[in-house]
Amino acid sequence: MNNLLWNLEDNMDRLGKNLHGQFDNCYRENKNKYMLCLGSLLVEYSIFHEVLFHFLPVGHTHEDIDQMFSRVSTAMHTTKTCTLPDLHDVIQESYTPKVKTEEIRYVYNIKDWLEPHMESQFSGHATPHCFRFRQSHDGKVRMHYKMWPSDPWQPEYQDGDDESYGLTCMT
């Protein structure tokens, strides 16, 4: 979440209207109520019109990032790395295209920032892989979810709902 916020801050002038995020399906770091509430907040603060988060199936990621970390790991086994600048050098030289490294000097306390504003009954988010956040006609940001990209969004729209359907993350 900190990386997402830092990247948003650095690129605010180049952002589109929608955010599409793809993440590992790990509840400790990614797929948790804080990440989902952050998606809701990005719409509520009008940073984006719509936020879509997709969590990859467990054990089936095999993304470029996995390949990069494999190359870094291999390089770490064959290179003496005693200082932080040494580590930066090993990481940058272990993968093509060259990897940009930055030292993290602080992290946001996102949990304490979001928790007072979260719905108290926030649960049931462990199973779905896809989440969408949009502002509805009543002004509240609503979350919808689905298991797979080809599935319909849940909860389903019912006639007469005036599109104020969906779940809320924030109070």
JSON list of C-alpha atoms in Angstrom, two decimals:
[
{"chain": "A", "resi": 1, "resn": "MET", "atom": "CA", "xyz": [0.00, 0.00, 0.00]},
{"chain": "A", "resi": 2, "resn": "ASN", "atom": "CA", "xyz": [2.86, 2.33, 0.74]},
{"chain": "A", "resi": 3, "resn": "ASN", "atom": "CA", "xyz": [4.32, 1.70, -2.72]},
{"chain": "A", "resi": 4, "resn": "LEU", "atom": "CA", "xyz": [0.94, 2.42, -4.29]},
{"chain": "A", "resi": 5, "resn": "LEU", "atom": "CA", "xyz": [0.64, 5.72, -2.41]},
{"chain": "A", "resi": 6, "resn": "TRP", "atom": "CA", "xyz": [4.21, 6.76, -3.25]},
{"chain": "A", "resi": 7, "resn": "ASN", "atom": "CA", "xyz": [3.66, 6.00, -6.95]},
{"chain": "A", "resi": 8, "resn": "LEU", "atom": "CA", "xyz": [0.40, 7.90, -6.99]},
{"chain": "A", "resi": 9, "resn": "GLU", "atom": "CA", "xyz": [2.06, 10.88, -5.33]},
{"chain": "A", "resi": 10, "resn": "ASP", "atom": "CA", "xyz": [4.94, 10.86, -7.84]},
{"chain": "A", "resi": 11, "resn": "ASN", "atom": "CA", "xyz": [2.65, 10.52, -10.87]},
{"chain": "A", "resi": 12, "resn": "MET", "atom": "CA", "xyz": [-0.47, 12.55, -10.00]},
{"chain": "A", "resi": 13, "resn": "ASP", "atom": "CA", "xyz": [-0.09, 14.74, -13.09]},
{"chain": "A", "resi": 14, "resn": "ARG", "atom": "CA", "xyz": [-0.09, 11.70, -15.42]},
{"chain": "A", "resi": 15, "resn": "LEU", "atom": "CA", "xyz": [-2.95, 9.64, -13.97]},
{"chain": "A", "resi": 16, "resn": "GLY", "atom": "CA", "xyz": [-6.02, 8.59, -15.92]},
{"chain": "A", "resi": 17, "resn": "LYS", "atom": "CA", "xyz": [-9.56, 8.35, -14.60]},
{"chain": "A", "resi": 18, "resn": "ASN", "atom": "CA", "xyz": [-9.35, 4.68, -13.64]},
{"chain": "A", "resi": 19, "resn": "LEU", "atom": "CA", "xyz": [-6.87, 2.68, -11.60]},
{"chain": "A", "resi": 20, "resn": "HIS", "atom": "CA", "xyz": [-6.32, -0.99, -12.38]},
{"chain": "A", "resi": 21, "resn": "GLY", "atom": "CA", "xyz": [-4.17, -2.86, -9.86]},
{"chain": "A", "resi": 22, "resn": "GLN", "atom": "CA", "xyz": [-2.99, -6.46, -10.04]},
{"chain": "A", "resi": 23, "resn": "PHE", "atom": "CA", "xyz": [-1.62, -8.05, -6.88]},
{"chain": "A", "resi": 24, "resn": "ASP", "atom": "CA", "xyz": [-0.55, -11.33, -5.37]},
{"chain": "A", "resi": 25, "resn": "ASN", "atom": "CA", "xyz": [-3.39, -12.99, -3.48]},
{"chain": "A", "resi": 26, "resn": "CYS", "atom": "CA", "xyz": [-1.71, -12.64, -0.09]},
{"chain": "A", "resi": 27, "resn": "TYR", "atom": "CA", "xyz": [-3.98, -11.42, 2.70]},
{"chain": "A", "resi": 28, "resn": "ARG", "atom": "CA", "xyz": [-1.09, -10.23, 4.88]},
{"chain": "A", "resi": 29, "resn": "GLU", "atom": "CA", "xyz": [0.30, -7.73, 2.39]},
{"chain": "A", "resi": 30, "resn": "ASN", "atom": "CA", "xyz": [-2.35, -7.15, -0.25]},
{"chain": "A", "resi": 31, "resn": "LYS", "atom": "CA", "xyz": [-5.77, -8.73, 0.01]},
{"chain": "A", "resi": 32, "resn": "ASN", "atom": "CA", "xyz": [-6.98, -7.27, 3.26]},
{"chain": "A", "resi": 33, "resn": "LYS", "atom": "CA", "xyz": [-9.60, -4.81, 4.45]},
{"chain": "A", "resi": 34, "resn": "TYR", "atom": "CA", "xyz": [-7.08, -1.96, 4.53]},
{"chain": "A", "resi": 35, "resn": "MET", "atom": "CA", "xyz": [-6.18, -2.35, 0.85]},
{"chain": "A", "resi": 36, "resn": "LEU", "atom": "CA", "xyz": [-9.85, -2.53, -0.11]},
{"chain": "A", "resi": 37, "resn": "CYS", "atom": "CA", "xyz": [-10.69, 0.54, 1.98]},
{"chain": "A", "resi": 38, "resn": "LEU", "atom": "CA", "xyz": [-7.81, 2.37, 0.33]},
{"chain": "A", "resi": 39, "resn": "GLY", "atom": "CA", "xyz": [-9.40, 1.57, -3.06]},
{"chain": "A", "resi": 40, "resn": "SER", "atom": "CA", "xyz": [-12.67, 3.03, -1.81]},
{"chain": "A", "resi": 41, "resn": "LEU", "atom": "CA", "xyz": [-10.93, 6.14, -0.50]},
{"chain": "A", "resi": 42, "resn": "LEU", "atom": "CA", "xyz": [-9.19, 6.79, -3.84]},
{"chain": "A", "resi": 43, "resn": "VAL", "atom": "CA", "xyz": [-12.64, 7.08, -5.42]},
{"chain": "A", "resi": 44, "resn": "GLU", "atom": "CA", "xyz": [-14.15, 9.02, -2.52]},
{"chain": "A", "resi": 45, "resn": "TYR", "atom": "CA", "xyz": [-11.40, 11.65, -2.76]},
{"chain": "A", "resi": 46, "resn": "SER", "atom": "CA", "xyz": [-11.99, 11.87, -6.56]},
{"chain": "A", "resi": 47, "resn": "ILE", "atom": "CA", "xyz": [-8.47, 10.75, -7.38]},
{"chain": "A", "resi": 48, "resn": "PHE", "atom": "CA", "xyz": [-10.07, 8.11, -9.64]},
{"chain": "A", "resi": 49, "resn": "HIS", "atom": "CA", "xyz": [-13.57, 7.54, -11.01]},
{"chain": "A", "resi": 50, "resn": "GLU", "atom": "CA", "xyz": [-13.16, 3.81, -10.72]},
{"chain": "A", "resi": 51, "resn": "VAL", "atom": "CA", "xyz": [-10.66, 1.51, -9.01]},
{"chain": "A", "resi": 52, "resn": "LEU", "atom": "CA", "xyz": [-10.30, -2.15, -9.98]},
{"chain": "A", "resi": 53, "resn": "PHE", "atom": "CA", "xyz": [-8.18, -4.53, -7.93]},
{"chain": "A", "resi": 54, "resn": "HIS", "atom": "CA", "xyz": [-7.45, -8.02, -9.26]},
{"chain": "A", "resi": 55, "resn": "PHE", "atom": "CA", "xyz": [-5.80, -10.59, -7.02]},
{"chain": "A", "resi": 56, "resn": "LEU", "atom": "CA", "xyz": [-4.05, -13.41, -8.85]},
{"chain": "A", "resi": 57, "resn": "PRO", "atom": "CA", "xyz": [-4.87, -17.03, -7.97]},
{"chain": "A", "resi": 58, "resn": "VAL", "atom": "CA", "xyz": [-2.61, -18.41, -5.24]},
{"chain": "A", "resi": 59, "resn": "GLY", "atom": "CA", "xyz": [0.29, -20.35, -6.71]},
{"chain": "A", "resi": 60, "resn": "HIS", "atom": "CA", "xyz": [-0.37, -19.15, -10.25]},
{"chain": "A", "resi": 61, "resn": "THR", "atom": "CA", "xyz": [1.20, -15.72, -10.41]},
{"chain": "A", "resi": 62, "resn": "HIS", "atom": "CA", "xyz": [4.37, -16.40, -12.44]},
{"chain": "A", "resi": 63, "resn": "GLU", "atom": "CA", "xyz": [4.62, -12.75, -13.30]},
{"chain": "A", "resi": 64, "resn": "ASP", "atom": "CA", "xyz": [7.62, -10.70, -14.41]},
{"chain": "A", "resi": 65, "resn": "ILE", "atom": "CA", "xyz": [8.23, -9.69, -10.81]},
{"chain": "A", "resi": 66, "resn": "ASP", "atom": "CA", "xyz": [8.73, -13.35, -9.85]},
{"chain": "A", "resi": 67, "resn": "GLN", "atom": "CA", "xyz": [11.35, -13.72, -12.58]},
{"chain": "A", "resi": 68, "resn": "MET", "atom": "CA", "xyz": [13.08, -10.55, -11.44]},
{"chain": "A", "resi": 69, "resn": "PHE", "atom": "CA", "xyz": [13.30, -11.71, -7.82]},
{"chain": "A", "resi": 70, "resn": "SER", "atom": "CA", "xyz": [14.61, -15.07, -8.99]},
{"chain": "A", "resi": 71, "resn": "ARG", "atom": "CA", "xyz": [17.46, -13.31, -10.82]},
{"chain": "A", "resi": 72, "resn": "VAL", "atom": "CA", "xyz": [18.18, -11.09, -7.79]},
{"chain": "A", "resi": 73, "resn": "SER", "atom": "CA", "xyz": [18.26, -14.14, -5.53]},
{"chain": "A", "resi": 74, "resn": "THR", "atom": "CA", "xyz": [20.72, -15.91, -7.83]},
{"chain": "A", "resi": 75, "resn": "ALA", "atom": "CA", "xyz": [22.95, -12.83, -7.94]},
{"chain": "A", "resi": 76, "resn": "MET", "atom": "CA", "xyz": [22.86, -12.50, -4.14]},
{"chain": "A", "resi": 77, "resn": "HIS", "atom": "CA", "xyz": [24.26, -16.03, -3.77]},
{"chain": "A", "resi": 78, "resn": "THR", "atom": "CA", "xyz": [27.31, -15.23, -5.88]},
{"chain": "A", "resi": 79, "resn": "THR", "atom": "CA", "xyz": [28.05, -11.64, -4.86]},
{"chain": "A", "resi": 80, "resn": "LYS", "atom": "CA", "xyz": [29.43, -10.23, -1.62]},
{"chain": "A", "resi": 81, "resn": "THR", "atom": "CA", "xyz": [26.90, -7.68, -0.40]},
{"chain": "A", "resi": 82, "resn": "CYS", "atom": "CA", "xyz": [27.88, -5.89, 2.81]},
{"chain": "A", "resi": 83, "resn": "THR", "atom": "CA", "xyz": [26.36, -2.45, 2.49]},
{"chain": "A", "resi": 84, "resn": "LEU", "atom": "CA", "xyz": [23.12, -0.92, 1.28]},
{"chain": "A", "resi": 85, "resn": "PRO", "atom": "CA", "xyz": [24.86, 0.59, -1.80]},
{"chain": "A", "resi": 86, "resn": "ASP", "atom": "CA", "xyz": [26.20, -2.93, -2.58]},
{"chain": "A", "resi": 87, "resn": "LEU", "atom": "CA", "xyz": [22.67, -4.30, -2.40]},
{"chain": "A", "resi": 88, "resn": "HIS", "atom": "CA", "xyz": [21.38, -1.58, -4.74]},
{"chain": "A", "resi": 89, "resn": "ASP", "atom": "CA", "xyz": [24.15, -2.43, -7.22]},
{"chain": "A", "resi": 90, "resn": "VAL", "atom": "CA", "xyz": [23.44, -6.18, -7.14]},
{"chain": "A", "resi": 91, "resn": "ILE", "atom": "CA", "xyz": [19.73, -5.64, -7.67]},
{"chain": "A", "resi": 92, "resn": "GLN", "atom": "CA", "xyz": [20.23, -3.15, -10.49]},
{"chain": "A", "resi": 93, "resn": "GLU", "atom": "CA", "xyz": [22.71, -5.36, -12.34]},
{"chain": "A", "resi": 94, "resn": "SER", "atom": "CA", "xyz": [20.88, -8.67, -11.91]},
{"chain": "A", "resi": 95, "resn": "TYR", "atom": "CA", "xyz": [17.99, -8.10, -14.28]},
{"chain": "A", "resi": 96, "resn": "THR", "atom": "CA", "xyz": [17.37, -6.60, -17.72]},
{"chain": "A", "resi": 97, "resn": "PRO", "atom": "CA", "xyz": [15.93, -4.07, -18.14]},
{"chain": "A", "resi": 98, "resn": "LYS", "atom": "CA", "xyz": [17.79, -2.44, -15.29]},
{"chain": "A", "resi": 99, "resn": "VAL", "atom": "CA", "xyz": [15.79, -2.25, -12.08]},
{"chain": "A", "resi": 100, "resn": "LYS", "atom": "CA", "xyz": [15.31, 1.05, -10.29]},
{"chain": "A", "resi": 101, "resn": "THR", "atom": "CA", "xyz": [15.98, 0.80, -6.55]},
{"chain": "A", "resi": 102, "resn": "GLU", "atom": "CA", "xyz": [15.09, 3.27, -3.85]},
{"chain": "A", "resi": 103, "resn": "GLU", "atom": "CA", "xyz": [15.74, 3.34, -0.15]},
{"chain": "A", "resi": 104, "resn": "ILE", "atom": "CA", "xyz": [12.57, 3.44, 1.92]},
{"chain": "A", "resi": 105, "resn": "ARG", "atom": "CA", "xyz": [13.03, 6.03, 4.63]},
{"chain": "A", "resi": 106, "resn": "TYR", "atom": "CA", "xyz": [9.49, 6.01, 6.03]},
{"chain": "A", "resi": 107, "resn": "VAL", "atom": "CA", "xyz": [6.17, 4.20, 5.72]},
{"chain": "A", "resi": 108, "resn": "TYR", "atom": "CA", "xyz": [2.65, 5.49, 6.20]},
{"chain": "A", "resi": 109, "resn": "ASN", "atom": "CA", "xyz": [0.69, 4.09, 9.13]},
{"chain": "A", "resi": 110, "resn": "ILE", "atom": "CA", "xyz": [-2.22, 3.21, 6.89]},
{"chain": "A", "resi": 111, "resn": "LYS", "atom": "CA", "xyz": [-3.93, 0.92, 9.38]},
{"chain": "A", "resi": 112, "resn": "ASP", "atom": "CA", "xyz": [-4.33, 3.61, 12.06]},
{"chain": "A", "resi": 113, "resn": "TRP", "atom": "CA", "xyz": [-5.31, 6.15, 9.39]},
{"chain": "A", "resi": 114, "resn": "LEU", "atom": "CA", "xyz": [-8.12, 4.02, 7.92]},
{"chain": "A", "resi": 115, "resn": "GLU", "atom": "CA", "xyz": [-9.41, 2.03, 10.89]},
{"chain": "A", "resi": 116, "resn": "PRO", "atom": "CA", "xyz": [-11.56, 4.76, 12.52]},
{"chain": "A", "resi": 117, "resn": "HIS", "atom": "CA", "xyz": [-13.47, 5.21, 9.23]},
{"chain": "A", "resi": 118, "resn": "MET", "atom": "CA", "xyz": [-14.00, 1.57, 8.28]},
{"chain": "A", "resi": 119, "resn": "GLU", "atom": "CA", "xyz": [-17.28, -0.29, 8.39]},
{"chain": "A", "resi": 120, "resn": "SER", "atom": "CA", "xyz": [-17.28, -2.38, 11.55]},
{"chain": "A", "resi": 121, "resn": "GLN", "atom": "CA", "xyz": [-18.64, -5.51, 9.83]},
{"chain": "A", "resi": 122, "resn": "PHE", "atom": "CA", "xyz": [-16.03, -5.67, 7.06]},
{"chain": "A", "resi": 123, "resn": "SER", "atom": "CA", "xyz": [-15.63, -9.34, 6.15]},
{"chain": "A", "resi": 124, "resn": "GLY", "atom": "CA", "xyz": [-16.05, -11.89, 3.37]},
{"chain": "A", "resi": 125, "resn": "HIS", "atom": "CA", "xyz": [-13.32, -10.53, 1.12]},
{"chain": "A", "resi": 126, "resn": "ALA", "atom": "CA", "xyz": [-11.00, -13.55, 1.24]},
{"chain": "A", "resi": 127, "resn": "THR", "atom": "CA", "xyz": [-12.61, -15.55, -1.58]},
{"chain": "A", "resi": 128, "resn": "PRO", "atom": "CA", "xyz": [-13.26, -13.14, -4.51]},
{"chain": "A", "resi": 129, "resn": "HIS", "atom": "CA", "xyz": [-10.38, -12.25, -6.85]},
{"chain": "A", "resi": 130, "resn": "CYS", "atom": "CA", "xyz": [-11.79, -9.04, -8.35]},
{"chain": "A", "resi": 131, "resn": "PHE", "atom": "CA", "xyz": [-13.01, -5.86, -6.64]},
{"chain": "A", "resi": 132, "resn": "ARG", "atom": "CA", "xyz": [-14.46, -2.68, -8.13]},
{"chain": "A", "resi": 133, "resn": "PHE", "atom": "CA", "xyz": [-15.01, 0.67, -6.43]},
{"chain": "A", "resi": 134, "resn": "ARG", "atom": "CA", "xyz": [-17.32, 3.34, -7.91]},
{"chain": "A", "resi": 135, "resn": "GLN", "atom": "CA", "xyz": [-19.33, 6.23, -6.63]},
{"chain": "A", "resi": 136, "resn": "SER", "atom": "CA", "xyz": [-23.06, 5.57, -6.82]},
{"chain": "A", "resi": 137, "resn": "HIS", "atom": "CA", "xyz": [-25.86, 8.07, -7.35]},
{"chain": "A", "resi": 138, "resn": "ASP", "atom": "CA", "xyz": [-26.31, 8.50, -3.60]},
{"chain": "A", "resi": 139, "resn": "GLY", "atom": "CA", "xyz": [-22.73, 9.82, -3.38]},
{"chain": "A", "resi": 140, "resn": "LYS", "atom": "CA", "xyz": [-21.32, 6.83, -1.52]},
{"chain": "A", "resi": 141, "resn": "VAL", "atom": "CA", "xyz": [-18.51, 4.71, -2.88]},
{"chain": "A", "resi": 142, "resn": "ARG", "atom": "CA", "xyz": [-19.71, 1.16, -3.41]},
{"chain": "A", "resi": 143, "resn": "MET", "atom": "CA", "xyz": [-17.64, -1.99, -3.66]},
{"chain": "A", "resi": 144, "resn": "HIS", "atom": "CA", "xyz": [-18.56, -4.87, -5.96]},
{"chain": "A", "resi": 145, "resn": "TYR", "atom": "CA", "xyz": [-16.76, -8.17, -6.21]},
{"chain": "A", "resi": 146, "resn": "LYS", "atom": "CA", "xyz": [-16.55, -11.29, -8.34]},
{"chain": "A", "resi": 147, "resn": "MET", "atom": "CA", "xyz": [-14.65, -14.52, -8.29]},
{"chain": "A", "resi": 148, "resn": "TRP", "atom": "CA", "xyz": [-13.21, -14.38, -11.84]},
{"chain": "A", "resi": 149, "resn": "PRO", "atom": "CA", "xyz": [-13.03, -11.68, -14.51]},
{"chain": "A", "resi": 150, "resn": "SER", "atom": "CA", "xyz": [-15.72, -13.40, -16.64]},
{"chain": "A", "resi": 151, "resn": "ASP", "atom": "CA", "xyz": [-18.22, -13.57, -13.74]},
{"chain": "A", "resi": 152, "resn": "PRO", "atom": "CA", "xyz": [-20.90, -10.91, -13.14]},
{"chain": "A", "resi": 153, "resn": "TRP", "atom": "CA", "xyz": [-20.29, -8.33, -10.44]},
{"chain": "A", "resi": 154, "resn": "GLN", "atom": "CA", "xyz": [-21.88, -9.01, -7.05]},
{"chain": "A", "resi": 155, "resn": "PRO", "atom": "CA", "xyz": [-24.08, -7.93, -5.46]},
{"chain": "A", "resi": 156, "resn": "GLU", "atom": "CA", "xyz": [-26.18, -7.90, -8.62]},
{"chain": "A", "resi": 157, "resn": "TYR", "atom": "CA", "xyz": [-28.20, -4.84, -9.58]},
{"chain": "A", "resi": 158, "resn": "GLN", "atom": "CA", "xyz": [-31.87, -5.21, -8.75]},
{"chain": "A", "resi": 159, "resn": "ASP", "atom": "CA", "xyz": [-34.62, -3.19, -10.48]},
{"chain": "A", "resi": 160, "resn": "GLY", "atom": "CA", "xyz": [-35.54, -0.23, -8.32]},
{"chain": "A", "resi": 161, "resn": "ASP", "atom": "CA", "xyz": [-32.12, 0.00, -6.64]},
{"chain": "A", "resi": 162, "resn": "ASP", "atom": "CA", "xyz": [-31.42, 3.33, -8.41]},
{"chain": "A", "resi": 163, "resn": "GLU", "atom": "CA", "xyz": [-27.85, 2.04, -8.64]},
{"chain": "A", "resi": 164, "resn": "SER", "atom": "CA", "xyz": [-27.24, 2.65, -4.93]},
{"chain": "A", "resi": 165, "resn": "TYR", "atom": "CA", "xyz": [-26.40, -0.99, -4.56]},
{"chain": "A", "resi": 166, "resn": "GLY", "atom": "CA", "xyz": [-23.15, -2.52, -3.48]},
{"chain": "A", "resi": 167, "resn": "LEU", "atom": "CA", "xyz": [-21.17, -2.70, -0.29]},
{"chain": "A", "resi": 168, "resn": "THR", "atom": "CA", "xyz": [-19.58, 0.20, 1.55]},
{"chain": "A", "resi": 169, "resn": "CYS", "atom": "CA", "xyz": [-16.11, -0.02, 3.06]},
{"chain": "A", "resi": 170, "resn": "MET", "atom": "CA", "xyz": [-15.97, 3.35, 4.75]},
{"chain": "A", "resi": 171, "resn": "THR", "atom": "CA", "xyz": [-18.45, 4.96, 7.13]}
]
